[in-house]
Coordinates of C-alpha atoms in Angstrom, one line a residue:
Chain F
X1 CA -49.6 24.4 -3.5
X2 CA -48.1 22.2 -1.1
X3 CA -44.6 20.3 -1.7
X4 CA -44.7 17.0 -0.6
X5 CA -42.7 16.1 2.1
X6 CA -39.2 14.4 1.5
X7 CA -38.9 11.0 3.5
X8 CA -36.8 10.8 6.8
X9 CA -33.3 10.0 6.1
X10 CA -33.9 6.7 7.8
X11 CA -36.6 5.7 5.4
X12 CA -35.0 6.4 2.4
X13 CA -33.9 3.5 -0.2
X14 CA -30.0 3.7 0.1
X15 CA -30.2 4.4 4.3
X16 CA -32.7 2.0 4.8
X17 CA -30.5 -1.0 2.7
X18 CA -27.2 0.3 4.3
X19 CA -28.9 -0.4 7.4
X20 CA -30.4 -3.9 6.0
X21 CA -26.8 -4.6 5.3
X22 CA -25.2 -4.0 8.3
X23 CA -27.9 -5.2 10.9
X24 CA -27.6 -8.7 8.1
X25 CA -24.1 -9.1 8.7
X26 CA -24.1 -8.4 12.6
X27 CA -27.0 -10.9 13.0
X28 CA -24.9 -13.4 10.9
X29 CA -22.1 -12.9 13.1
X30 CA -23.4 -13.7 16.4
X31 CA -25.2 -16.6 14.6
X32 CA -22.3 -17.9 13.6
X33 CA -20.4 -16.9 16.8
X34 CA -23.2 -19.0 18.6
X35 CA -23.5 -21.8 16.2
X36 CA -19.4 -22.9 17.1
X37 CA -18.9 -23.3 13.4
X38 CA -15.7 -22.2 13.4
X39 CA -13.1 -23.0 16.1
X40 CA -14.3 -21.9 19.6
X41 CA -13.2 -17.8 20.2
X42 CA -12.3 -17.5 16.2
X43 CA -15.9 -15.8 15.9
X44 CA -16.4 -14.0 19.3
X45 CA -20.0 -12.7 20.0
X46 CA -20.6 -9.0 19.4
X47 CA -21.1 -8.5 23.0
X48 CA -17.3 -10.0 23.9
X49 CA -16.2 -7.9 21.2
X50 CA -17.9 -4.8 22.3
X51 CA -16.9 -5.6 26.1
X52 CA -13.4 -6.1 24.9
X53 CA -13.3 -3.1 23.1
X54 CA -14.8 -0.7 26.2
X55 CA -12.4 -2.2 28.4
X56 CA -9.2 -1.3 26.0
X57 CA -10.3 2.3 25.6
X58 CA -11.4 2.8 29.6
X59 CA -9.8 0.7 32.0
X60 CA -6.8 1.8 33.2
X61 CA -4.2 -1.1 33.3
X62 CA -0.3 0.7 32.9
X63 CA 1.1 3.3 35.2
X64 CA 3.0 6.0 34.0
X65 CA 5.3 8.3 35.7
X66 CA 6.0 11.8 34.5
X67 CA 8.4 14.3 36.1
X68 CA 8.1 17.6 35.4
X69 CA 9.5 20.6 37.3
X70 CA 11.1 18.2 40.4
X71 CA 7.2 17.3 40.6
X72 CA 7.1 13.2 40.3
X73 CA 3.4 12.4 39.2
X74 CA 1.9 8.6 38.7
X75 CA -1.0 7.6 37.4
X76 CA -2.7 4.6 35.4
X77 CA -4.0 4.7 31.8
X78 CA -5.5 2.0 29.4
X79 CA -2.2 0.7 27.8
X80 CA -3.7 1.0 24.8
X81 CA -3.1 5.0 25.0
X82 CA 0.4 4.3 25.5
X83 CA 0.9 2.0 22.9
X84 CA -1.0 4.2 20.2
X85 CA 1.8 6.9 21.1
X86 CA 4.9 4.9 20.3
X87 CA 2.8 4.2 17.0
X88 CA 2.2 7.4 16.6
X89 CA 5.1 9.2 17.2
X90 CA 6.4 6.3 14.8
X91 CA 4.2 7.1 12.3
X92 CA 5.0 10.9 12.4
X93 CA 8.8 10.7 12.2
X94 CA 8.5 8.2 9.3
X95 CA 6.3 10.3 7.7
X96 CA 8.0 13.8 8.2
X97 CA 11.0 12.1 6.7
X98 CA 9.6 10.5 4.2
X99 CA 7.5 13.3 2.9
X100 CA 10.7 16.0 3.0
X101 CA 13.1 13.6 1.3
X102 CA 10.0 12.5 -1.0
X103 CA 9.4 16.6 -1.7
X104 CA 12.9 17.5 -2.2
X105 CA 13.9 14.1 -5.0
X106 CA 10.0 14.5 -6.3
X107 CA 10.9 18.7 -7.3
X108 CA 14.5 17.5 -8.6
X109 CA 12.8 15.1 -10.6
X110 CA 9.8 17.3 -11.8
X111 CA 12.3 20.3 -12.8
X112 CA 14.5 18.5 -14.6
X113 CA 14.2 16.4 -18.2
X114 CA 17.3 14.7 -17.8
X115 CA 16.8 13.9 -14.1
X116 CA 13.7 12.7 -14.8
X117 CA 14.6 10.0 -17.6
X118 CA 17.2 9.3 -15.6
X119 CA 15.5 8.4 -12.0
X120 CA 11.7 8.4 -12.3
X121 CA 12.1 5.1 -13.5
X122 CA 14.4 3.4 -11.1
X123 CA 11.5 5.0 -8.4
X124 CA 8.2 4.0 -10.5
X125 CA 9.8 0.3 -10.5
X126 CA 10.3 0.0 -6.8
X127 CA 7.7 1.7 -5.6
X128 CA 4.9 -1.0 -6.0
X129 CA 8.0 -3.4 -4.1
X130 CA 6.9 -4.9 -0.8
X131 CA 8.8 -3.0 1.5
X132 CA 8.2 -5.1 4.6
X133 CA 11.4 -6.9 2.9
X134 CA 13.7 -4.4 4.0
X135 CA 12.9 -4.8 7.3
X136 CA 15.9 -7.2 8.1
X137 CA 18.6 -4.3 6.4
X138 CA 16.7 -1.7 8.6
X139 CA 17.0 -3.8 12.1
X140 CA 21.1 -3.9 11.1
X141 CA 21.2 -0.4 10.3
X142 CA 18.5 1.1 12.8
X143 CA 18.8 -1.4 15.7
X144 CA 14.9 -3.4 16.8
X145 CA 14.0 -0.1 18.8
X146 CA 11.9 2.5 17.7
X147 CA 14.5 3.5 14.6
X148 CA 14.0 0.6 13.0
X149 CA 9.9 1.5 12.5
X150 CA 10.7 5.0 11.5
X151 CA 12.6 3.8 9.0
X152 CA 9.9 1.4 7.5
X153 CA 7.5 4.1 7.6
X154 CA 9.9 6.7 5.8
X155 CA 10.7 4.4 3.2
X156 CA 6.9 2.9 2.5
X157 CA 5.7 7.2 2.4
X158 CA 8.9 8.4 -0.2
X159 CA 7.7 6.5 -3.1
X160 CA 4.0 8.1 -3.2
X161 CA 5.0 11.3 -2.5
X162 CA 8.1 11.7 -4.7
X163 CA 6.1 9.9 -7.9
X164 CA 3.2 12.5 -6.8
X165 CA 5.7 15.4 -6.6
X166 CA 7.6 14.8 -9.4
X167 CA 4.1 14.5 -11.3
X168 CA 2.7 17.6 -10.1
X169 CA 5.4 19.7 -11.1
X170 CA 5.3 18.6 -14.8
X171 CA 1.4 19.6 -14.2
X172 CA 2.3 23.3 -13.3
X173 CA 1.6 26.2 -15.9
X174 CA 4.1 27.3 -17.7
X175 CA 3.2 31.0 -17.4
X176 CA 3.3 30.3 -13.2
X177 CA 6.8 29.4 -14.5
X178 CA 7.6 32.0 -16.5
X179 CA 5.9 34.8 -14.3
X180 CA 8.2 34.0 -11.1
X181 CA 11.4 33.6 -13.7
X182 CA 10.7 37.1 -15.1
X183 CA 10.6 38.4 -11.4
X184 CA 14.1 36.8 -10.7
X185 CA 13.1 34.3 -8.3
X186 CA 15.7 32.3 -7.0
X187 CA 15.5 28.6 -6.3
X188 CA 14.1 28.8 -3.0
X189 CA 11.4 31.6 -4.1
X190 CA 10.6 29.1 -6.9
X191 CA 10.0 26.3 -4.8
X192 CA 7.8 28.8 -1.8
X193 CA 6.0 30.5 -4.1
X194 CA 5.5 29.0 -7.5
X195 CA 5.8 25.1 -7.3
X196 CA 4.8 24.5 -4.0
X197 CA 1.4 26.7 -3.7
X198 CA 0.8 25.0 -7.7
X199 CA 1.3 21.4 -6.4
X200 CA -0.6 21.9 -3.1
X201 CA -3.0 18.9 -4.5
X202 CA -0.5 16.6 -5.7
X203 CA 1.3 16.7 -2.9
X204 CA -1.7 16.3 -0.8
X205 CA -2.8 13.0 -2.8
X206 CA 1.1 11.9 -2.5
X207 CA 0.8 12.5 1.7
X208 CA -2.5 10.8 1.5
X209 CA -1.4 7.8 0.1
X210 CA 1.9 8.0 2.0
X211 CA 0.4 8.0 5.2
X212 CA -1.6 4.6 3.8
X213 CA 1.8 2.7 3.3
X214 CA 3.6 4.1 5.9
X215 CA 1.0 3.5 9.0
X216 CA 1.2 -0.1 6.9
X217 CA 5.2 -0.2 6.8
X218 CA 4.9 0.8 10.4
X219 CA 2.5 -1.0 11.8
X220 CA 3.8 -4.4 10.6
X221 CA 6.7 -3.8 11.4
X222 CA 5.4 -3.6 15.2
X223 CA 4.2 -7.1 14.3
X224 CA 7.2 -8.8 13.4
X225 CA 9.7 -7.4 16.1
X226 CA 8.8 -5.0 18.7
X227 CA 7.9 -4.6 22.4
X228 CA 5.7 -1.5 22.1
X229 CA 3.0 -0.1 19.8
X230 CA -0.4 -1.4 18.6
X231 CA 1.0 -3.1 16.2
X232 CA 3.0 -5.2 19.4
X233 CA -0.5 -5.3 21.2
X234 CA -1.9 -7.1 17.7
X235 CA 0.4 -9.8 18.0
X236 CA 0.1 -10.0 21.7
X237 CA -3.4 -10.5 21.5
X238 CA -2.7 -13.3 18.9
X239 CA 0.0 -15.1 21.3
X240 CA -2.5 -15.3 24.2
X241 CA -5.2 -16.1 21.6
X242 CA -6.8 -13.1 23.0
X243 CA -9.9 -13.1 19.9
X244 CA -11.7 -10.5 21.1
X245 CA -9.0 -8.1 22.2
X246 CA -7.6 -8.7 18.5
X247 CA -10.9 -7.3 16.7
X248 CA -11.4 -4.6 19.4
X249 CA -7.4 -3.8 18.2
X250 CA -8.7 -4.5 14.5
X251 CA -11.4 -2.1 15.1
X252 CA -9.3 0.7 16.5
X253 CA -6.6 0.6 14.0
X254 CA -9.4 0.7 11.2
X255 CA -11.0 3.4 12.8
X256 CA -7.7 5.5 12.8
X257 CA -6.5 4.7 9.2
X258 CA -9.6 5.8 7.0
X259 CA -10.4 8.7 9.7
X260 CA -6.6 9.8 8.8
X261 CA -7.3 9.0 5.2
X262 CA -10.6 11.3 5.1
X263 CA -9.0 13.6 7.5
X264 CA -6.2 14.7 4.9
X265 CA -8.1 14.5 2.2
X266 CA -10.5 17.0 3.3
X267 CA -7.5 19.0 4.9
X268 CA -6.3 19.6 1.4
X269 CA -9.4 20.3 -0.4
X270 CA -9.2 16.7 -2.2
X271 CA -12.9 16.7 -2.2
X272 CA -13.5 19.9 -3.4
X273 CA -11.6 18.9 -6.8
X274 CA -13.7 15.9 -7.1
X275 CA -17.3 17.9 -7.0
X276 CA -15.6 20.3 -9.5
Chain Q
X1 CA 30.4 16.3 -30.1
X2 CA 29.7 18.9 -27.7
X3 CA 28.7 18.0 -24.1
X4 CA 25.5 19.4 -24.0
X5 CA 24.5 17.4 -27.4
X6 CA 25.7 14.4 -25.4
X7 CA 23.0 14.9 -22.9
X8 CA 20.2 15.6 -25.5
X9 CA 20.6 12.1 -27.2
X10 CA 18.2 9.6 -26.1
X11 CA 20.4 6.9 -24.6
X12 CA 22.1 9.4 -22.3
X13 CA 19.5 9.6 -19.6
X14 CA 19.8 5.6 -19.1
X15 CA 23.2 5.7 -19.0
X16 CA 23.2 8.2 -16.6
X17 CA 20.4 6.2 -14.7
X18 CA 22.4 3.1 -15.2
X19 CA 26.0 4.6 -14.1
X20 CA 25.0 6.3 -11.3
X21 CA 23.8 3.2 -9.9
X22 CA 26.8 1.7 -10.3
X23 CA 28.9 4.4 -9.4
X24 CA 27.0 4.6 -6.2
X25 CA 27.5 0.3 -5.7
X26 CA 31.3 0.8 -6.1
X27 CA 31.3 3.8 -3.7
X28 CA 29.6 1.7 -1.2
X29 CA 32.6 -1.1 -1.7
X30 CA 35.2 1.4 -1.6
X31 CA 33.7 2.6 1.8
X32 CA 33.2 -0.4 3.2
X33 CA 37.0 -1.8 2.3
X34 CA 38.1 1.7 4.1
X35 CA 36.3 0.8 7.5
X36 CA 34.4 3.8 6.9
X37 CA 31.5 1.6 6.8
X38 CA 30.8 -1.4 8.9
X39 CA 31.2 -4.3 7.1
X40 CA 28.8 -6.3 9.8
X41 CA 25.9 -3.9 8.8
X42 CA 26.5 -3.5 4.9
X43 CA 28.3 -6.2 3.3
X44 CA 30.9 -5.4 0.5
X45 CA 28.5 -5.3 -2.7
X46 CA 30.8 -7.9 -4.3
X47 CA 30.1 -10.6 -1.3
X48 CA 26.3 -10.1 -2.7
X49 CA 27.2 -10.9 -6.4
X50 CA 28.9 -13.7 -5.2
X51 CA 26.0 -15.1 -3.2
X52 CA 23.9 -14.8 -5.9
X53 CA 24.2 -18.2 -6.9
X54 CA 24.9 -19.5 -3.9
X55 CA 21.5 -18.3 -2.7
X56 CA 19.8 -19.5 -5.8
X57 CA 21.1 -23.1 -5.9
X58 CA 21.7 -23.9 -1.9
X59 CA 18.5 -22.2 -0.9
X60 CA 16.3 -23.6 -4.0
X61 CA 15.4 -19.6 -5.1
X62 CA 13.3 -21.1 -8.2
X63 CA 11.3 -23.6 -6.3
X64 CA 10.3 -20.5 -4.1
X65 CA 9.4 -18.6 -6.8
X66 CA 7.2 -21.2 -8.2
X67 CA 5.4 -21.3 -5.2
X68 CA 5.3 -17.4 -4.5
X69 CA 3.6 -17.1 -7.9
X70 CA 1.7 -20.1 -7.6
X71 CA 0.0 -18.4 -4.4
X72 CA -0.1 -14.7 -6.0
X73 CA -1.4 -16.7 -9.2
X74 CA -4.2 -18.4 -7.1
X75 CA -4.9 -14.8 -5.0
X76 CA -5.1 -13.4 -8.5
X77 CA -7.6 -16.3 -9.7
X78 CA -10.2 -15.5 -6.4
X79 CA -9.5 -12.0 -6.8
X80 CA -10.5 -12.2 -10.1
X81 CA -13.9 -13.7 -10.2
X82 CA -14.7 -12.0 -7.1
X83 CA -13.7 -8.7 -7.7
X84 CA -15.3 -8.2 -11.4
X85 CA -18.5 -10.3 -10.2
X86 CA -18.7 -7.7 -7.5
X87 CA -18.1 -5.1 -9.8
X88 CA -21.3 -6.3 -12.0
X89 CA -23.4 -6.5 -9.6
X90 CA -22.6 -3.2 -8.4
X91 CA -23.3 -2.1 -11.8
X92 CA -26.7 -4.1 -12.3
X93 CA -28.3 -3.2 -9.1
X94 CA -27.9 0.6 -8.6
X95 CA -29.4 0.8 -5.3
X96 CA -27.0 -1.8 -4.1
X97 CA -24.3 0.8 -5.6
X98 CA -25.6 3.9 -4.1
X99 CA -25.6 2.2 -1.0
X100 CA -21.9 0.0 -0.4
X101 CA -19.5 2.0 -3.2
X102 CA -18.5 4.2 -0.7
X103 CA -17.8 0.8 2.2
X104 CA -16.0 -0.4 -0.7
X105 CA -13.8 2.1 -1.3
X106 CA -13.1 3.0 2.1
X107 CA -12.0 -1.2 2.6
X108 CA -9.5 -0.1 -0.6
X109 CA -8.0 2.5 1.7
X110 CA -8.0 0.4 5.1
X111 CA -4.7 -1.5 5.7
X112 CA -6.3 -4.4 5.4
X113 CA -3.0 -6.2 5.7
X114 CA -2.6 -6.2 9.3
X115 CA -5.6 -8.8 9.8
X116 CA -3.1 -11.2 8.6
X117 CA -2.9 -12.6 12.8
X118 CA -6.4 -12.9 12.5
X119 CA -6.1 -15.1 9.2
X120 CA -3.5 -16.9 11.1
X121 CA -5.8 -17.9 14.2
X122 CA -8.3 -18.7 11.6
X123 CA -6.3 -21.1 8.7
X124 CA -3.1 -21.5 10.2
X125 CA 0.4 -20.8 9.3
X126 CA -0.1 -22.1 5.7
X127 CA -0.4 -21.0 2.3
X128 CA -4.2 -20.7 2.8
X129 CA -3.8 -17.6 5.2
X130 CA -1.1 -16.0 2.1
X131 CA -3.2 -16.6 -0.3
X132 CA -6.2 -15.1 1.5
X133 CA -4.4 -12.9 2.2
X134 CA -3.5 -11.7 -1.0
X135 CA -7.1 -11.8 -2.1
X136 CA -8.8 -9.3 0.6
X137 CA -5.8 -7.3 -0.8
X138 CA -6.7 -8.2 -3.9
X139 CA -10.2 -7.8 -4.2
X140 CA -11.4 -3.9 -3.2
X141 CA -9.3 -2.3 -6.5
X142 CA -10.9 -4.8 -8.8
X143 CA -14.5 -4.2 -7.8
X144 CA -14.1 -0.5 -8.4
X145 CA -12.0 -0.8 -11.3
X146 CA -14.8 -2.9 -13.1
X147 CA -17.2 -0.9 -11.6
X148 CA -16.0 2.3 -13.4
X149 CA -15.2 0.4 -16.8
X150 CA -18.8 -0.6 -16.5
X151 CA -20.5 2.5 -16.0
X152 CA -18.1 4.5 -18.0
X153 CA -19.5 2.3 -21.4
X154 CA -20.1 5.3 -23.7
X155 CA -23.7 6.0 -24.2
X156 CA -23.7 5.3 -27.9
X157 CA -23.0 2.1 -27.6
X158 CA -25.3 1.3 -25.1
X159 CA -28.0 3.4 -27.7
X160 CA -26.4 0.7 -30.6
X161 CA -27.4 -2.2 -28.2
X162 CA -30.8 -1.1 -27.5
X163 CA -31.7 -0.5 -31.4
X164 CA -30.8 -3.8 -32.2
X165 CA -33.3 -5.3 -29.3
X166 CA -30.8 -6.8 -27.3
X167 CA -31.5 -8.7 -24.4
X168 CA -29.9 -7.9 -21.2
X169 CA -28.0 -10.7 -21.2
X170 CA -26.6 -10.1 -25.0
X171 CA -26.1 -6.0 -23.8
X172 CA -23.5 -7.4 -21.1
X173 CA -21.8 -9.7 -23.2
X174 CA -21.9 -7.5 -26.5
X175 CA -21.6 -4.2 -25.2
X176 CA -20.7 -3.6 -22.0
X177 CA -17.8 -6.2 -21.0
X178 CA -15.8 -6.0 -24.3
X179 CA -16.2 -1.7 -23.4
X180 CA -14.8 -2.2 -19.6
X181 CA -12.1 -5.4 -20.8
X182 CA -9.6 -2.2 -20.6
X183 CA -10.7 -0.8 -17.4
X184 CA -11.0 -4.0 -15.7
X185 CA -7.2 -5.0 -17.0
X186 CA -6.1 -2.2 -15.0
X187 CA -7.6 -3.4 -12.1
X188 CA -6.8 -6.8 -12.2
X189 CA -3.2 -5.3 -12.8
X190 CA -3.5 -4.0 -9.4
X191 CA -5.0 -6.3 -7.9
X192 CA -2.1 -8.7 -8.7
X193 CA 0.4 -6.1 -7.8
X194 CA -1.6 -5.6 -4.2
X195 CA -1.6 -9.8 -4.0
X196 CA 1.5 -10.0 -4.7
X197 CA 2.9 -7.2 -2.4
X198 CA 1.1 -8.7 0.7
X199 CA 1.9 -12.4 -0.4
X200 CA 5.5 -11.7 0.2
X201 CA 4.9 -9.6 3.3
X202 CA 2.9 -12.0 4.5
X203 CA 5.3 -15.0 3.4
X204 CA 8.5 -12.7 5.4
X205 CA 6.0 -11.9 8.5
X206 CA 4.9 -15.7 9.2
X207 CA 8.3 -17.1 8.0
X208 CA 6.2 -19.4 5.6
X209 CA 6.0 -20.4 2.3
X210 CA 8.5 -19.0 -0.5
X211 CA 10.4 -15.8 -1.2
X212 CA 9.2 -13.6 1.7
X213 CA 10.5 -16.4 4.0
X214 CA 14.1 -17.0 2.1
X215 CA 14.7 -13.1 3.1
X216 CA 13.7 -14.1 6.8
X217 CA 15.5 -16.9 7.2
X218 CA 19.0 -15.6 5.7
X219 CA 18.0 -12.3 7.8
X220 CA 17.7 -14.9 11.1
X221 CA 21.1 -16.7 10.3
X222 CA 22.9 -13.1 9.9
X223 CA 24.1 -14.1 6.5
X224 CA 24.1 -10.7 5.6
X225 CA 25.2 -10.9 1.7
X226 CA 22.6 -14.0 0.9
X227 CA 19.5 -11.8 2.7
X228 CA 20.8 -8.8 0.5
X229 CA 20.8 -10.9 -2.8
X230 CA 17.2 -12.6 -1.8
X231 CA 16.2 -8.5 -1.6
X232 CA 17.8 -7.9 -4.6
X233 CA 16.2 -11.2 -6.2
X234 CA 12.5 -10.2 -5.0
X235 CA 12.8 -6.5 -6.4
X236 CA 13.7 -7.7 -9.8
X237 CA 11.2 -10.2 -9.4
X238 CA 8.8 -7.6 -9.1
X239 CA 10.4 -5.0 -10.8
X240 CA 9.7 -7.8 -14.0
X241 CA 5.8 -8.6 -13.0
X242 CA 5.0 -5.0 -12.6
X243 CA 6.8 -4.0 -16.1
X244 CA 5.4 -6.9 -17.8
X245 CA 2.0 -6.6 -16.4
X246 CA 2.1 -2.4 -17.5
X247 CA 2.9 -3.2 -21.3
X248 CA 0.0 -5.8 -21.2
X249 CA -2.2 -3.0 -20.0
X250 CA -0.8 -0.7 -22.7
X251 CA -1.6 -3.3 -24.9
X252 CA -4.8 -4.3 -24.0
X253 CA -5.6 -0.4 -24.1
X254 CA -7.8 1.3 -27.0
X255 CA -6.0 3.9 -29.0
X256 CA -7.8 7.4 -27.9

């Protein structure tokens, strides 16, 4: 007996609509692009898009000097390389601080009864707060440079991560508990090798989200006041009325945020609780 | 009464809460009236008490408000009959489902906020671009939310529906929407929290429109304790919505 054979991926019912879909809404597009509906450039063709987007990724338009052992080296790059770096080192201080300050108030919170009725609610209320409003207090305190977007970062990634912290640790086992107790573990054995290890998904979830709001925080942060970082290039691109440049940015930044997203999420076995 | 029955009552924890943040305010004015501060950076926390009313009459803090919830309220209208009509036709046409839940949970993650220069080449610097803002926000948590209080209807019920002969139409309204109400609350809650959050972003970042823009322009005329206060005002602002909106949801929830 022979099984039949299962249809190419392509031809199957979901594939083949997801494809429908998509090829739909490009065709629309360029219709519309074409049509001059909207305001001239608003709705660039695909093909200016795509152009746009080749030449911020490949042409090399900055030059860059690095010395390194007495040996003065310059070259060009795409700016868009450069700019991606400020972001990202942006991104990664905000988010190292955020996530260690968000660790260290989220076990506080977790271990405690008292601290936790006392606190959790002062952070549950200003968590869902639009932090772009602190912006203005963080340009006083951190100056326009660099400091001001770390800042913005770390305090869009605390809330997540210390709500998601503090959560997880009322989630641990009490025997985990109990059994590093009854082996005299002291604080910092506690925290290494009971609540941490206990709360790696929590805390995962809490990162994951964290890095949502603080490449958010960060990135319009760029927008309002800044003279580097893609977030700077963004408004650029909107100053010269640069349309296509703006959705090749778009693109880019979109691309970056949900790979990050899924990235982490696999990283720390996210999906693996879901199939459970 | 000994100390440690002190901390076991159950007001002590919001006093705590409650003194600590004021304990920490009067630190801050004590530093600051020492030097040890800089009074150009932080201003005393008394100069922001005092320009609470200053900022509410001279800079018209209610008529702001009205219009910052009059956009979030029209963001939460679209987002609203978009989001659940998405939802149902997720839930109706299963193909459809298979195919875009995953697109549509992936736009729920994107930080969708920072087309907001595209919305501004496209509508201007209005409340149009806030409010649509607000709604592509708005509208990603909504669909999924009333697309999991749909198909999480408990069998049984559906079963009930089908023995009395209902028609699809009569399974929707009878069954299946009264079932998700709960589900879809909860993501109408956050789709208005969403709204709101980018409305005021949005409203500081384009320096239009109502309390977003108060705290840019104090912040742009360095009047340090009226940009603190218009902080202060919008965080119990939504301090308020998000508190109100949560015991409507617990509300609105069935008892398990």
């Amino acid at each position: 007996m022979t099984l039949p054979r299962a249809a190419p991926r392509f031809l199957q019912p979901v594939t083949a609509l997801r494809i429908a879909i998509i090829v739909t809404v490009l065709a629309s597009w360029e219709a519309l692009a074409a049509s001059g509906l909207l305001y001239r450039d608003v709705v660039p063709s695909l093909v200016a898009i795509g152009k746009a987007l080749f030449n911020l990724l490949t042409v090399p338009d900055m030059s860059v000097q690095i010395d390194m052992l007495g040996i003065n080296t310059a070259f060009t790059i795409p700016a868009i390389y450069w700019h991606l770096y400020v972001t990202f080192y942006e991104i990664a201080f905000g988010m190292v601080i955020g996530c260690l300050t968000g660790l260290v108030v989220g076990i506080a919170l977790g271990s405690s009864r008292l601290l936790r009725r006392a606190y959790e609610p002062m952070l549950y209320y200003l968590g869902p707060c639009p932090k772009i409003i602190f912006f203005p207090v963080m340009i006083m305190w951190f100056g326009v440079g660099p400091g001001s977007k770390i800042a913005m970062g770390a305090i869009s990634c605390f809330f997540p991560v210390a709500l998601n912290v503090a959560g997880g640790m009322r989630e641990i086992d009490q025997v985990l508990i109990r059994v590093g107790r009854s082996f005299r573990a002291n604080t910092w054995q506690m925290v290494t090798k009971i609540y941490l290890p206990a709360m790696r998904h929590p805390i995962i979830n809490g990162v994951r989200i964290g890095l949502g709001v603080c490449l958010i925080g960060t990135l319009l942060a760029e927008t309002k006041l800044s003279n580097s970082g893609v977030g700077f290039l963004v408004m650029q691109a909107y100053n010269l009325f640069n349309m296509p440049l703006m959705y090749a940015l778009l693109i880019v930044l979109f691309v970056i945020a949900i790979g990050a997203n899924a990235l982490i999420g696999r990283l720390g076995g996210l999906d693996d609780i879901k199939r459970r | 009464m000994s100390a440690q029955a002190i901390t076991k009552t159950r007001w002590f924890p919001g006093v705590l809460g409650i003194g600590s943040f004021i304990g920490a305010v009067l630190l801050i004015e004590l530093f600051i009236r020492l030097g040890l501060v800089n009074r150009f950076i932080v201003p005393l926390p008394s100069d922001i008490v005092w320009a609470f009313p200053r900022v509410i009459i001279e800079e018209h803090v209610f008529s702001r408000f009205f219009l910052t919830a009059a956009e979030a309220f029209s963001a939460s209208i679209l987002v609203t009959v978009f989001g659940v009509a998405g939802g149902v036709l997720l839930h109706q046409f299963r193909l459809l489902r298979e195919a875009t839940e995953t697109w549509v949970a992936a736009v729920a993650a994107a930080p969708l906020v920072l087309i907001y220069p595209l919305y501004l080449v496209i509508f201007g610097r209005n409340a149009i671009t806030i409010v649509a803002m607000g709604f592509t926000a708005g509208l990603a948590p909504v669909t999924l939310k009333t697309l999991e209080g749909l198909a999480g209807t408990r069998r049984v019920l559906i079963n009930v529906g089908r023995s009395f002969n209902l028609t699809p139409w009569q399974q929707f309204w009878k069954i299946l929407f009264p079932a998700a109400l709960p589900t879809i609350f909860v993501g109408m809650r956050l789709g208005l929290i969403f709204a709101l959050i980018n409305i005021v972003g949005v409203e500081f970042l384009i320096n239009f429109g109502g309390l977003g823009q108060l705290i840019n322009e104090l912040a742009e005329r360095y009047d340090l304790a009226g940009t603190y206060a218009a902080i202060s005002f919008v965080i119990l602002i939504s301090i308020c919505v998000f508190f109100l909106t949560e015991r409507l949801e617990r509300w609105l929830r069935p008892v398990e």
